[in-house]
Coordinates of C-alpha atoms and ligand atoms in Angstrom, one line a residue:
M1 CA 156.4 110.1 97.1
K2 CA 159.7 107.2 96.1
I3 CA 157.8 104.5 96.6
N4 CA 158.7 101.7 94.8
K5 CA 156.1 99.1 93.1
N6 CA 155.8 96.7 95.0
A7 CA 155.0 99.2 97.8
E8 CA 152.8 100.7 95.8
T9 CA 150.2 97.4 95.1
V10 CA 151.3 95.9 98.9
L11 CA 149.8 99.2 100.3
K12 CA 146.7 99.7 98.1
Q13 CA 145.5 96.0 98.6
R14 CA 146.2 96.0 102.4
Y15 CA 146.6 99.6 103.9
L16 CA 144.7 102.1 102.4
I17 CA 141.2 102.5 103.4
K18 CA 138.5 100.8 100.9
D19 CA 134.8 101.0 100.0
E20 CA 132.1 97.6 100.1
N21 CA 133.1 97.1 96.5
G22 CA 136.9 97.2 97.9
E23 CA 138.5 100.0 95.8
P24 CA 140.6 102.1 97.5
V25 CA 139.1 105.7 98.3
E26 CA 141.9 107.0 99.7
T27 CA 145.5 107.3 98.1
I28 CA 149.2 106.8 99.7
D29 CA 149.6 110.0 100.5
G30 CA 145.6 110.1 102.2
M31 CA 147.1 107.7 104.3
F32 CA 149.7 109.2 105.4
V33 CA 147.8 112.5 105.7
R34 CA 144.9 110.6 108.0
V35 CA 148.0 108.5 109.7
A36 CA 150.1 111.9 110.5
R37 CA 147.1 113.8 111.8
A38 CA 145.9 111.3 114.2
I39 CA 148.5 110.8 115.6
A40 CA 150.0 114.7 115.9
E41 CA 146.3 115.6 117.9
A42 CA 147.8 113.2 120.8
D43 CA 149.9 117.0 121.4
T44 CA 146.2 118.9 122.2
L45 CA 146.6 116.0 125.5
H46 CA 149.1 118.1 126.9
D47 CA 148.9 121.0 125.8
E48 CA 145.6 122.6 124.2
K49 CA 147.1 125.6 122.8
A50 CA 149.5 122.4 120.9
D51 CA 150.5 123.3 117.4
T52 CA 149.2 120.7 115.9
T53 CA 150.2 121.2 112.1
E54 CA 153.3 121.5 113.0
T55 CA 153.5 117.8 114.2
E56 CA 151.1 116.8 111.4
K57 CA 154.1 118.4 109.3
I58 CA 157.2 116.1 110.7
F59 CA 155.6 113.1 110.5
Y60 CA 154.3 113.3 107.3
D61 CA 157.7 114.3 106.0
M62 CA 158.6 111.3 108.3
M63 CA 157.0 108.7 107.2
T64 CA 156.2 109.4 103.1
N65 CA 160.0 109.9 103.1
L66 CA 160.3 106.6 104.2
E67 CA 162.7 107.9 106.9
F68 CA 160.6 106.3 109.9
L69 CA 157.4 103.9 109.3
P70 CA 154.9 103.3 112.8
N71 CA 153.7 99.2 112.4
S72 CA 151.1 98.0 109.9
P73 CA 148.4 98.5 112.3
T74 CA 148.7 102.1 113.4
L75 CA 149.5 102.6 109.5
M76 CA 146.4 100.8 108.7
N77 CA 144.0 101.6 111.4
A78 CA 145.0 105.6 112.5
G79 CA 142.0 108.5 112.1
R80 CA 139.6 105.2 111.7
D81 CA 136.9 104.1 114.0
L82 CA 138.8 100.8 115.0
G83 CA 141.5 102.8 115.7
Q84 CA 144.1 99.9 117.2
L85 CA 147.5 100.7 117.0
S86 CA 149.8 98.0 118.0
A87 CA 151.5 94.5 116.8
C88 CA 152.0 93.0 120.6
F89 CA 150.2 92.3 123.1
V90 CA 150.5 88.8 125.6
L91 CA 147.7 87.8 127.5
P92 CA 146.7 85.7 130.6
V93 CA 146.4 81.9 130.5
E94 CA 145.2 81.0 134.0
D95 CA 144.9 77.8 134.4
S96 CA 140.9 77.7 134.6
M97 CA 138.5 76.9 131.5
E98 CA 137.0 81.1 132.4
S99 CA 140.3 82.7 131.6
I100 CA 141.4 79.7 129.1
F101 CA 138.0 81.0 126.8
E102 CA 138.2 85.1 128.0
A103 CA 142.2 84.9 126.0
I104 CA 140.4 83.4 123.1
K105 CA 137.9 86.3 123.1
Q106 CA 140.3 88.6 123.8
A107 CA 143.1 87.5 121.1
A108 CA 139.8 88.0 118.2
L109 CA 139.3 90.7 119.3
I110 CA 142.8 91.9 118.6
H111 CA 143.4 90.5 115.6
K112 CA 140.5 91.1 114.3
S113 CA 142.2 95.2 114.6
G114 CA 145.2 94.1 113.5
G115 CA 147.5 93.2 116.5
G116 CA 149.2 89.5 117.3
T117 CA 149.0 87.8 120.2
G118 CA 151.5 86.6 122.5
F119 CA 150.3 83.7 125.5
S120 CA 152.0 81.3 128.3
F121 CA 151.2 77.8 128.8
S122 CA 153.1 77.6 131.5
R123 CA 150.3 77.9 134.3
L124 CA 147.9 75.1 132.7
R125 CA 147.9 71.6 134.4
P126 CA 149.3 68.5 132.4
E127 CA 147.6 66.9 130.5
G128 CA 146.0 64.3 132.3
S129 CA 145.8 65.5 135.4
T130 CA 142.9 65.1 137.6
V131 CA 140.4 68.3 137.4
N132 CA 138.2 68.8 140.7
S133 CA 135.0 69.9 139.9
T134 CA 133.9 67.0 137.1
G135 CA 136.6 64.5 138.6
G136 CA 137.8 64.2 134.9
V137 CA 141.5 65.0 133.3
A138 CA 142.8 68.4 132.6
S139 CA 143.4 68.2 128.1
G140 CA 147.0 69.6 128.6
P141 CA 148.0 73.0 127.5
I142 CA 148.7 71.7 123.5
S143 CA 145.5 70.3 123.5
F144 CA 144.1 74.4 124.5
M145 CA 146.4 75.8 122.1
K146 CA 145.4 74.1 119.1
V147 CA 142.2 75.5 120.5
F148 CA 143.6 79.1 120.2
N149 CA 145.3 77.9 116.6
M150 CA 141.0 77.5 115.4
A151 CA 139.8 79.8 116.5
T152 CA 142.9 82.3 114.7
E153 CA 142.6 80.4 111.9
A154 CA 138.8 81.7 111.3
I155 CA 139.4 85.1 111.8
K156 CA 141.9 87.3 109.0
Q157 CA 143.4 90.2 111.2
G158 CA 141.8 93.4 110.5
G159 CA 140.4 91.0 107.2
S160 CA 144.2 92.1 105.6
R161 CA 146.1 89.5 107.6
R162 CA 146.1 86.2 109.1
G163 CA 145.9 86.5 112.6
A164 CA 149.9 85.3 114.8
N165 CA 150.4 83.9 118.4
M166 CA 152.9 83.5 120.5
G167 CA 153.8 79.7 122.1
I168 CA 155.5 79.2 125.1
L169 CA 156.2 76.4 127.8
R170 CA 158.3 76.6 130.5
I171 CA 161.3 74.3 130.6
D172 CA 160.2 72.7 133.7
H173 CA 155.8 71.9 132.4
P174 CA 155.2 68.0 132.5
D175 CA 154.0 68.9 128.8
I176 CA 157.4 70.2 127.7
L177 CA 158.6 67.1 125.6
K178 CA 154.9 67.2 123.5
F179 CA 155.3 70.6 123.6
I180 CA 159.0 70.3 121.6
D181 CA 157.4 68.1 118.7
C182 CA 153.6 68.9 119.0
K183 CA 155.4 70.6 115.0
A184 CA 156.4 67.8 114.2
D185 CA 153.8 68.2 111.3
N186 CA 153.8 71.1 110.3
T187 CA 150.1 71.5 109.2
E188 CA 149.6 71.4 112.9
I189 CA 149.1 75.0 114.7
T190 CA 149.6 76.1 111.8
N191 CA 149.5 80.3 113.3
F192 CA 151.3 80.1 116.4
N193 CA 154.9 80.4 116.5
L194 CA 156.9 78.2 119.4
S195 CA 158.9 78.8 121.6
V196 CA 160.0 77.2 124.9
G197 CA 161.1 79.3 127.6
L198 CA 164.5 78.2 128.8
T199 CA 165.8 79.5 132.5
E200 CA 169.6 80.0 132.8
D201 CA 169.5 77.1 135.8
F202 CA 168.4 74.8 133.0
M203 CA 171.4 75.6 130.5
N204 CA 173.8 75.5 133.8
A205 CA 172.3 71.7 134.0
A206 CA 172.0 71.0 130.6
E207 CA 175.8 72.4 129.9
A208 CA 176.5 69.2 133.1
G209 CA 174.6 66.8 132.0
R210 CA 172.6 67.0 135.5
E211 CA 168.9 65.8 135.9
Y212 CA 166.3 69.3 136.8
E213 CA 162.9 68.6 138.2
L214 CA 159.9 69.1 136.4
I215 CA 157.0 70.6 137.9
D216 CA 153.4 70.7 137.8
P217 CA 152.0 73.9 138.4
H218 CA 148.9 73.3 140.0
T219 CA 150.7 70.9 142.9
R220 CA 153.4 74.2 142.3
K221 CA 155.1 69.9 142.9
A222 CA 157.5 68.2 141.1
V223 CA 156.7 65.3 139.3
K224 CA 159.9 64.2 137.0
K225 CA 162.7 64.1 137.1
L226 CA 164.5 64.6 133.4
N227 CA 168.0 64.8 131.6
A228 CA 168.4 68.6 131.5
R229 CA 171.2 67.2 128.4
V230 CA 168.1 65.1 126.9
V231 CA 166.0 67.5 126.5
F232 CA 168.5 70.7 125.0
N233 CA 169.1 68.1 122.1
K234 CA 165.6 67.6 121.4
I235 CA 165.2 71.2 121.0
V236 CA 167.8 71.1 118.8
D237 CA 166.4 68.0 116.8
A238 CA 163.2 69.7 116.4
A239 CA 164.7 73.3 115.4
W240 CA 166.8 71.1 112.9
R241 CA 163.7 69.3 111.4
N242 CA 161.4 72.4 111.2
G243 CA 162.7 75.4 112.7
E244 CA 160.0 75.5 115.7
P245 CA 159.8 75.4 118.4
G246 CA 162.7 78.3 119.4
I247 CA 164.6 79.4 122.5
I248 CA 163.8 82.5 125.2
F249 CA 165.9 83.0 127.7
L250 CA 163.1 83.4 130.8
D251 CA 165.4 84.4 133.5
R252 CA 166.9 87.6 130.7
L253 CA 163.3 88.9 129.5
N254 CA 162.7 89.5 133.7
R255 CA 165.6 90.6 134.9
D256 CA 164.8 93.4 132.1
N257 CA 161.2 93.5 133.2
I258 CA 161.3 97.1 134.6
V259 CA 158.6 96.8 136.4
P260 CA 159.1 93.4 138.8
R261 CA 156.4 94.1 141.1
Q262 CA 154.0 94.1 138.5
G263 CA 155.0 89.9 138.0
Q264 CA 157.1 87.7 135.3
I265 CA 157.6 88.4 132.0
E266 CA 155.9 85.1 130.6
A267 CA 155.8 85.8 127.0
T268 CA 156.3 88.0 124.3
N269 CA 154.6 88.8 121.3
P270 CA 154.4 86.0 118.2
C271 CA 157.9 87.2 117.0
G272 CA 160.2 86.9 119.8
E273 CA 161.2 90.9 120.0
Q274 CA 159.1 91.9 122.6
P275 CA 159.0 90.3 125.9
L276 CA 155.6 91.6 127.7
L277 CA 153.2 91.6 130.8
A278 CA 149.4 89.2 130.7
H279 CA 147.3 92.5 129.3
E280 CA 150.0 95.0 128.0
S281 CA 150.5 95.9 124.3
C282 CA 153.8 97.8 122.8
N283 CA 153.6 99.2 119.5
L284 CA 157.2 99.5 117.3
G285 CA 158.3 101.7 114.6
S286 CA 161.5 101.7 112.7
I287 CA 164.0 103.7 110.9
N288 CA 164.7 102.9 107.3
L289 CA 168.8 103.2 107.7
T290 CA 169.4 103.4 103.9
K291 CA 168.1 107.1 104.6
M292 CA 170.4 107.9 107.5
I293 CA 173.2 108.4 104.7
K294 CA 176.1 110.6 103.8
K295 CA 178.6 110.9 101.2
E296 CA 181.2 112.7 102.2
G297 CA 183.9 112.7 100.5
G298 CA 182.5 110.5 97.7
S299 CA 182.1 107.0 100.9
A300 CA 178.8 106.6 102.2
V301 CA 178.7 107.2 106.0
F302 CA 176.3 107.8 108.4
D303 CA 174.2 111.1 108.9
W304 CA 174.3 111.3 112.6
E305 CA 172.7 114.3 113.0
K306 CA 169.8 113.2 110.5
L307 CA 169.5 109.8 112.9
E308 CA 168.9 111.8 115.8
R309 CA 166.5 114.3 114.3
T310 CA 164.4 110.6 113.7
V311 CA 165.4 109.1 117.3
E312 CA 163.4 112.7 118.4
N313 CA 160.4 112.1 116.1
A314 CA 160.1 109.2 116.3
V315 CA 159.6 108.5 119.9
H316 CA 157.4 111.7 119.8
F317 CA 155.4 109.9 117.6
L318 CA 155.3 106.8 119.2
D319 CA 154.5 108.3 122.7
N320 CA 151.7 109.8 121.5
V321 CA 149.9 106.3 119.5
I322 CA 149.6 105.1 123.0
D323 CA 147.6 108.2 123.7
V324 CA 145.1 108.0 120.8
N325 CA 145.0 104.3 120.5
K326 CA 141.7 103.0 120.5
Y327 CA 142.4 99.9 122.7
P328 CA 140.2 96.1 122.8
L329 CA 139.7 96.3 126.3
E330 CA 140.4 98.6 128.6
Q331 CA 142.2 96.7 130.3
I332 CA 144.6 96.0 128.3
S333 CA 143.9 99.9 128.1
F334 CA 144.8 100.9 131.5
T335 CA 148.5 98.1 131.7
T336 CA 149.7 99.7 128.1
K337 CA 149.6 102.8 129.8
Q338 CA 151.3 102.2 133.2
T339 CA 154.8 101.6 131.5
R340 CA 153.7 103.8 128.5
K341 CA 156.9 101.0 126.3
I342 CA 157.4 102.4 122.7
G343 CA 159.7 99.8 120.8
L344 CA 161.5 102.4 118.6
G345 CA 164.1 100.0 115.5
V346 CA 164.9 100.0 112.5
M347 CA 165.3 98.2 109.1
G348 CA 167.7 98.9 106.1
W349 CA 170.3 97.2 108.2
A350 CA 171.9 94.8 105.5
D351 CA 171.7 97.3 102.5
S352 CA 172.9 100.6 104.6
L353 CA 176.2 97.8 105.4
L354 CA 175.9 97.9 101.8
M355 CA 175.7 101.5 100.3
M356 CA 179.0 101.9 102.5
G357 CA 180.9 99.1 101.3
I358 CA 181.5 96.7 105.2
P359 CA 180.2 93.6 104.4
Y360 CA 178.1 91.9 106.8
N361 CA 179.8 89.3 107.7
T362 CA 182.4 91.3 109.6
E363 CA 184.2 92.8 113.2
E364 CA 183.3 95.9 111.2
A365 CA 179.9 95.4 110.7
V366 CA 179.2 93.7 114.2
Q367 CA 180.9 97.3 115.0
L368 CA 179.1 99.9 113.7
A369 CA 175.5 97.8 114.9
E370 CA 176.2 98.5 118.5
K371 CA 177.3 102.0 117.7
V372 CA 173.6 102.6 116.1
M373 CA 172.1 100.5 118.1
A374 CA 173.5 102.5 120.9
F375 CA 173.3 105.8 119.6
I376 CA 169.6 104.7 118.6
T377 CA 168.7 103.9 122.1
E378 CA 170.6 107.2 123.7
K379 CA 168.7 108.9 122.0
G380 CA 165.4 107.8 122.7
R381 CA 165.8 107.2 126.2
E382 CA 167.2 111.5 125.3
T383 CA 164.2 111.9 123.9
S384 CA 161.5 110.5 126.5
R385 CA 163.0 112.3 129.0
K386 CA 162.4 115.5 127.8
L387 CA 158.6 113.8 127.3
A388 CA 158.4 113.8 130.8
E389 CA 159.2 117.0 131.5
K390 CA 156.5 118.0 129.9
R391 CA 153.8 114.9 129.9
G392 CA 154.9 112.9 133.3
A393 CA 156.8 109.6 133.5
F394 CA 154.9 106.8 133.1
P395 CA 152.5 106.3 136.1
L396 CA 155.2 103.3 137.4
F397 CA 158.4 105.4 137.0
A398 CA 158.8 105.4 141.0
E399 CA 158.6 101.8 141.4
S400 CA 160.5 100.5 137.8
T401 CA 164.1 99.9 137.9
L402 CA 165.2 102.7 136.1
P403 CA 167.3 105.1 137.5
Q404 CA 165.4 107.4 139.2
D405 CA 167.5 110.8 139.4
K406 CA 166.0 111.1 135.2
P407 CA 162.7 110.5 134.9
Q408 CA 161.3 109.0 131.8
R409 CA 157.6 109.5 129.6
N410 CA 158.7 105.1 128.9
G411 CA 159.5 101.8 131.0
T412 CA 161.3 100.5 127.3
I413 CA 162.5 102.8 124.1
T414 CA 163.9 99.6 122.1
T415 CA 162.8 96.5 119.9
I416 CA 164.1 95.3 116.7
A417 CA 161.1 94.1 115.0
P418 CA 160.7 92.0 111.6
T419 CA 159.7 95.0 109.4
G420 CA 158.2 92.1 106.9
T421 CA 155.7 94.3 105.6
L422 CA 157.0 97.7 106.3
S423 CA 160.3 96.9 104.8
I424 CA 158.5 96.0 101.1
I425 CA 157.1 99.2 102.3
G426 CA 160.1 101.2 102.7
G427 CA 161.9 99.7 99.6
C428 CA 165.1 97.9 101.8
S429 CA 166.6 95.3 103.4
S430 CA 164.5 93.9 106.2
G431 CA 165.3 95.2 110.2
V432 CA 168.7 93.9 111.1
E433 CA 168.2 90.5 108.3
P434 CA 170.8 90.2 105.9
V435 CA 169.6 90.5 102.4
F436 CA 168.1 87.5 101.6
A437 CA 169.3 86.7 97.9
Y438 CA 169.7 89.6 95.5
V439 CA 167.1 89.3 92.8
F440 CA 164.6 86.5 94.2
I441 CA 160.4 85.2 94.1
R442 CA 158.2 87.2 96.9
N443 CA 155.0 84.6 97.0
I444 CA 152.9 87.5 98.6
M445 CA 149.6 86.4 101.0
D446 CA 146.4 85.7 97.9
G447 CA 149.5 83.9 96.0
T448 CA 150.8 87.2 94.0
E449 CA 155.0 86.8 93.2
L450 CA 156.8 88.9 92.8
L451 CA 160.2 90.1 90.9
E452 CA 162.7 91.3 92.9
V453 CA 166.2 93.2 92.2
N454 CA 167.8 94.8 95.3
P455 CA 168.2 98.6 94.9
V456 CA 171.6 98.8 96.3
L457 CA 173.1 96.4 94.2
K458 CA 171.1 97.3 90.9
E459 CA 172.5 100.8 91.4
K460 CA 176.3 99.7 91.6
L461 CA 176.0 97.4 89.0
E462 CA 174.0 100.6 86.7
E463 CA 177.2 102.6 87.7
R464 CA 180.0 100.5 86.2
G465 CA 177.9 99.6 83.1
L466 CA 177.4 96.1 84.2
Y467 CA 173.9 95.6 84.9
S468 CA 171.8 93.3 82.5
E469 CA 167.6 91.3 82.4
D470 CA 170.3 88.1 82.2
L471 CA 172.2 89.3 84.4
M472 CA 169.8 89.4 87.1
R473 CA 168.4 85.9 85.9
R474 CA 171.5 84.2 86.9
I475 CA 171.6 85.8 90.0
A476 CA 168.4 84.6 90.9
K477 CA 169.1 81.1 90.2
E478 CA 172.2 81.0 91.5
G479 CA 170.6 82.1 94.9
T480 CA 173.7 84.6 95.3
V481 CA 176.4 87.0 93.7
S482 CA 179.2 85.0 95.1
H483 CA 180.0 82.7 92.0
I484 CA 179.4 85.0 89.3
K485 CA 182.0 85.9 87.2
E486 CA 181.4 88.6 85.1
I487 CA 180.4 90.8 89.1
P488 CA 183.8 91.7 90.0
E489 CA 185.2 90.5 93.0
D490 CA 185.2 94.1 95.1
I491 CA 181.3 94.2 94.7
R492 CA 180.9 90.3 95.5
R493 CA 183.3 90.4 98.2
V494 CA 180.7 93.5 99.8
F495 CA 177.1 92.0 98.6
V496 CA 177.0 89.0 100.4
S497 CA 173.4 87.4 100.9
T498 CA 172.3 85.5 103.8
H499 CA 174.2 81.7 102.8
D500 CA 177.4 83.2 102.3
I501 CA 177.5 84.4 106.3
S502 CA 178.0 81.8 108.5
P503 CA 174.7 81.0 111.5
E504 CA 178.2 82.0 113.5
Y505 CA 177.7 85.8 112.1
H506 CA 174.1 86.0 112.2
V507 CA 174.2 85.5 116.3
R508 CA 176.7 88.4 116.8
M509 CA 174.8 90.3 114.2
Q510 CA 172.4 89.8 116.8
A511 CA 173.7 90.1 119.7
A512 CA 175.4 93.3 118.6
F513 CA 172.3 95.0 118.3
Q514 CA 170.5 92.8 121.7
K515 CA 173.2 95.0 123.3
F516 CA 171.5 98.0 123.5
T517 CA 168.2 96.9 122.5
D518 CA 165.4 97.3 125.3
N519 CA 163.6 94.3 124.9
A520 CA 164.3 92.4 121.5
V521 CA 165.7 91.6 118.7
S522 CA 163.7 89.4 115.7
K523 CA 166.4 87.6 113.9
T524 CA 166.1 84.0 112.2
V525 CA 169.4 82.6 112.1
N526 CA 170.0 80.6 109.0
F527 CA 171.7 77.6 108.0
S528 CA 172.5 75.4 104.5
N529 CA 170.1 72.7 104.2
S530 CA 173.2 70.7 105.2
A531 CA 173.8 71.5 108.7
T532 CA 174.1 69.4 111.0
R533 CA 172.4 69.7 114.7
E534 CA 175.8 69.9 116.1
D535 CA 175.6 73.5 114.5
V536 CA 172.7 74.7 116.0
A537 CA 173.5 73.4 119.4
K538 CA 176.8 75.7 118.7
V539 CA 174.6 78.1 117.6
Y540 CA 172.2 78.0 120.6
S541 CA 175.3 77.9 123.5
L542 CA 176.3 80.7 121.8
A543 CA 173.7 82.8 121.7
F544 CA 173.5 81.8 125.6
S545 CA 176.8 83.4 126.2
L546 CA 176.6 86.0 123.4
G547 CA 173.8 88.0 125.9
C548 CA 170.8 86.9 123.3
K549 CA 167.3 86.8 124.4
G550 CA 166.1 83.8 122.1
V551 CA 166.7 82.1 119.1
T552 CA 165.1 81.1 115.8
I553 CA 166.0 79.1 113.4
Y554 CA 165.9 77.6 109.9
R555 CA 167.5 75.2 108.5
D556 CA 167.0 75.9 104.4
G557 CA 164.3 73.7 103.0
S558 CA 163.0 72.3 106.1
R559 CA 159.8 73.1 105.7
D560 CA 157.6 72.9 102.9
E561 CA 156.2 76.1 101.9
Q562 CA 158.5 78.6 103.1
V563 CA 158.0 82.9 102.6
L564 CA 161.6 83.8 100.5
N565 CA 162.7 81.0 97.5
I566 CA 166.3 81.0 96.8
G567 CA 167.5 80.3 92.8
K568 CA 163.4 79.7 92.0
V569 CA 163.0 82.0 88.4
K570 CA 159.2 81.4 86.5
Ligands
CDP1 O1 156.4 94.7 109.0 P1 154.8 94.7 109.7 O2 154.8 96.1 111.0 O3 153.6 94.3 109.2 O4 155.1 93.8 110.9 P2 156.0 93.4 111.4 O5 157.4 94.0 111.7 O6 156.9 92.0 110.4 O7 156.1 92.3 112.8 C1 156.0 93.2 113.6 C2 154.8 92.2 114.9 O8 153.0 92.3 114.2 C3 154.8 90.5 115.5 O9 155.8 90.5 116.2 C4 153.6 91.0 114.7 O10 153.0 91.0 116.8 C5 151.9 91.6 114.8 N1 152.3 90.3 113.5 C6 150.6 90.1 113.7 O11 150.4 90.5 114.6 N2 150.7 89.8 112.0 C7 151.3 89.5 111.1 N3 150.7 88.5 110.2 C8 152.8 90.1 111.8 C9 152.5 90.6 112.4

């Protein structure tokens, strides 16, 4: 197995089964056998005589070749007693004490099993409104969010990673201004990512500089009016300040809600790529695109046949996960199986472009992104339809908005996850993000630092006899290769990093993937420290006009602690 040192470290620390002294009792290979076997087992639910050894081999090969990896909980928990395999959950929070604390309890169970949770707090009555039963005053969504945050703090996910949450508040909630600023001090509510839920009406009002109404969700009465542009600018200010909150476009999430009769989509998972109904969960998996490239006549090109085969096997894998998954709650099991959503995505996109000699910030790269994702979604749907022939369509298919002539096994097929740890295991660039830095230091959870050189750059420089440790240290210090004269111009042109890429190109790439993704795309639009609020506002408008479902931005240096650092060597 071609697994690199960092991958080995991460797997040993966090994925392998350990004994009571914390010593691994399985090998990395053993982990992949465990996962492949447990997931292949689901074939027998549909066909008693199914040859699971063959399926197991296909799944094992695909993972050990690092062509496809399922989300972390599947790697950690498949074939074990816990058996909770999904990364993404959304839980409902209704306007009652029972519901609020029930959601906290459910979230705790999910975090314990390695999953992340998203919530909409939009149904909670605003701070200061009356509480009938006690005659007291309501605490409001932000106070309760702090309780959720504290509960999360006390539980480490699966004993190995910190719990993650998404908190969403609609733009027309009376406490919206407080929400926008509630992470101004970013030592607060640290276990939450926040997003303001924007509506198209609001976006139009902001554009026109009109007023819009704030509605008390409890009484359903308009309680106040605000100028939409002023509020929009406050959201921009906050994001410019420290990247929080992000924004999501609620109408777009609901336009792609395949079963609107079941209710509205009000929230997403913690990183924003998976909109879900209340009590729905979803398991993700990512294809490593760097493994889908072949040499043809001396140049590197996509191997579409291999990609097609990998998509087929990945959809089969993810559909099986739904059946062998041990859900933390019966209600989640039921809701999830009603739509059978899966989230197949990609990682190693930036590295693939490097291999093919295409700079990330070009029209060519954007067009190729559309082509790749259109292909994956189309082949994924074909596979899901073939599965439906044998296994049946998802139970709510008949009431879904999907074309009724071709039953589909899964309500949604594609999602692009951040692949924070999967990309370390896969040894490739994460998700569809550009390469942050070609040589950098990664801070991982327990304070360990890993020095990493991008493998594609390393290979290119070695080919030309230019590779040296000295040069790598200089790249780490500069943060980019674009100013380093010893590196030939043709390499510098292609090896662009995050901060060489304009925010517009970040958004255009996100939009290109979104165009052919059923769910959403996890992407951060990176700004340099000197970027202005106007720059941020422009990106929000661009993302809106290009059809993105949400935007997360980050201005370099705007938080004290950041996971990825450039120009920092020991
Ligand atoms: O690479 P990995 O499978 O570990 O996860 P990811 O692709 O970075 O994140 C996918 C999803 O996993 C997130 O959107 C969350 O729903 C969940 N997650 C979590 O719950 N807690 C974390 N610390 C990281 C991710």
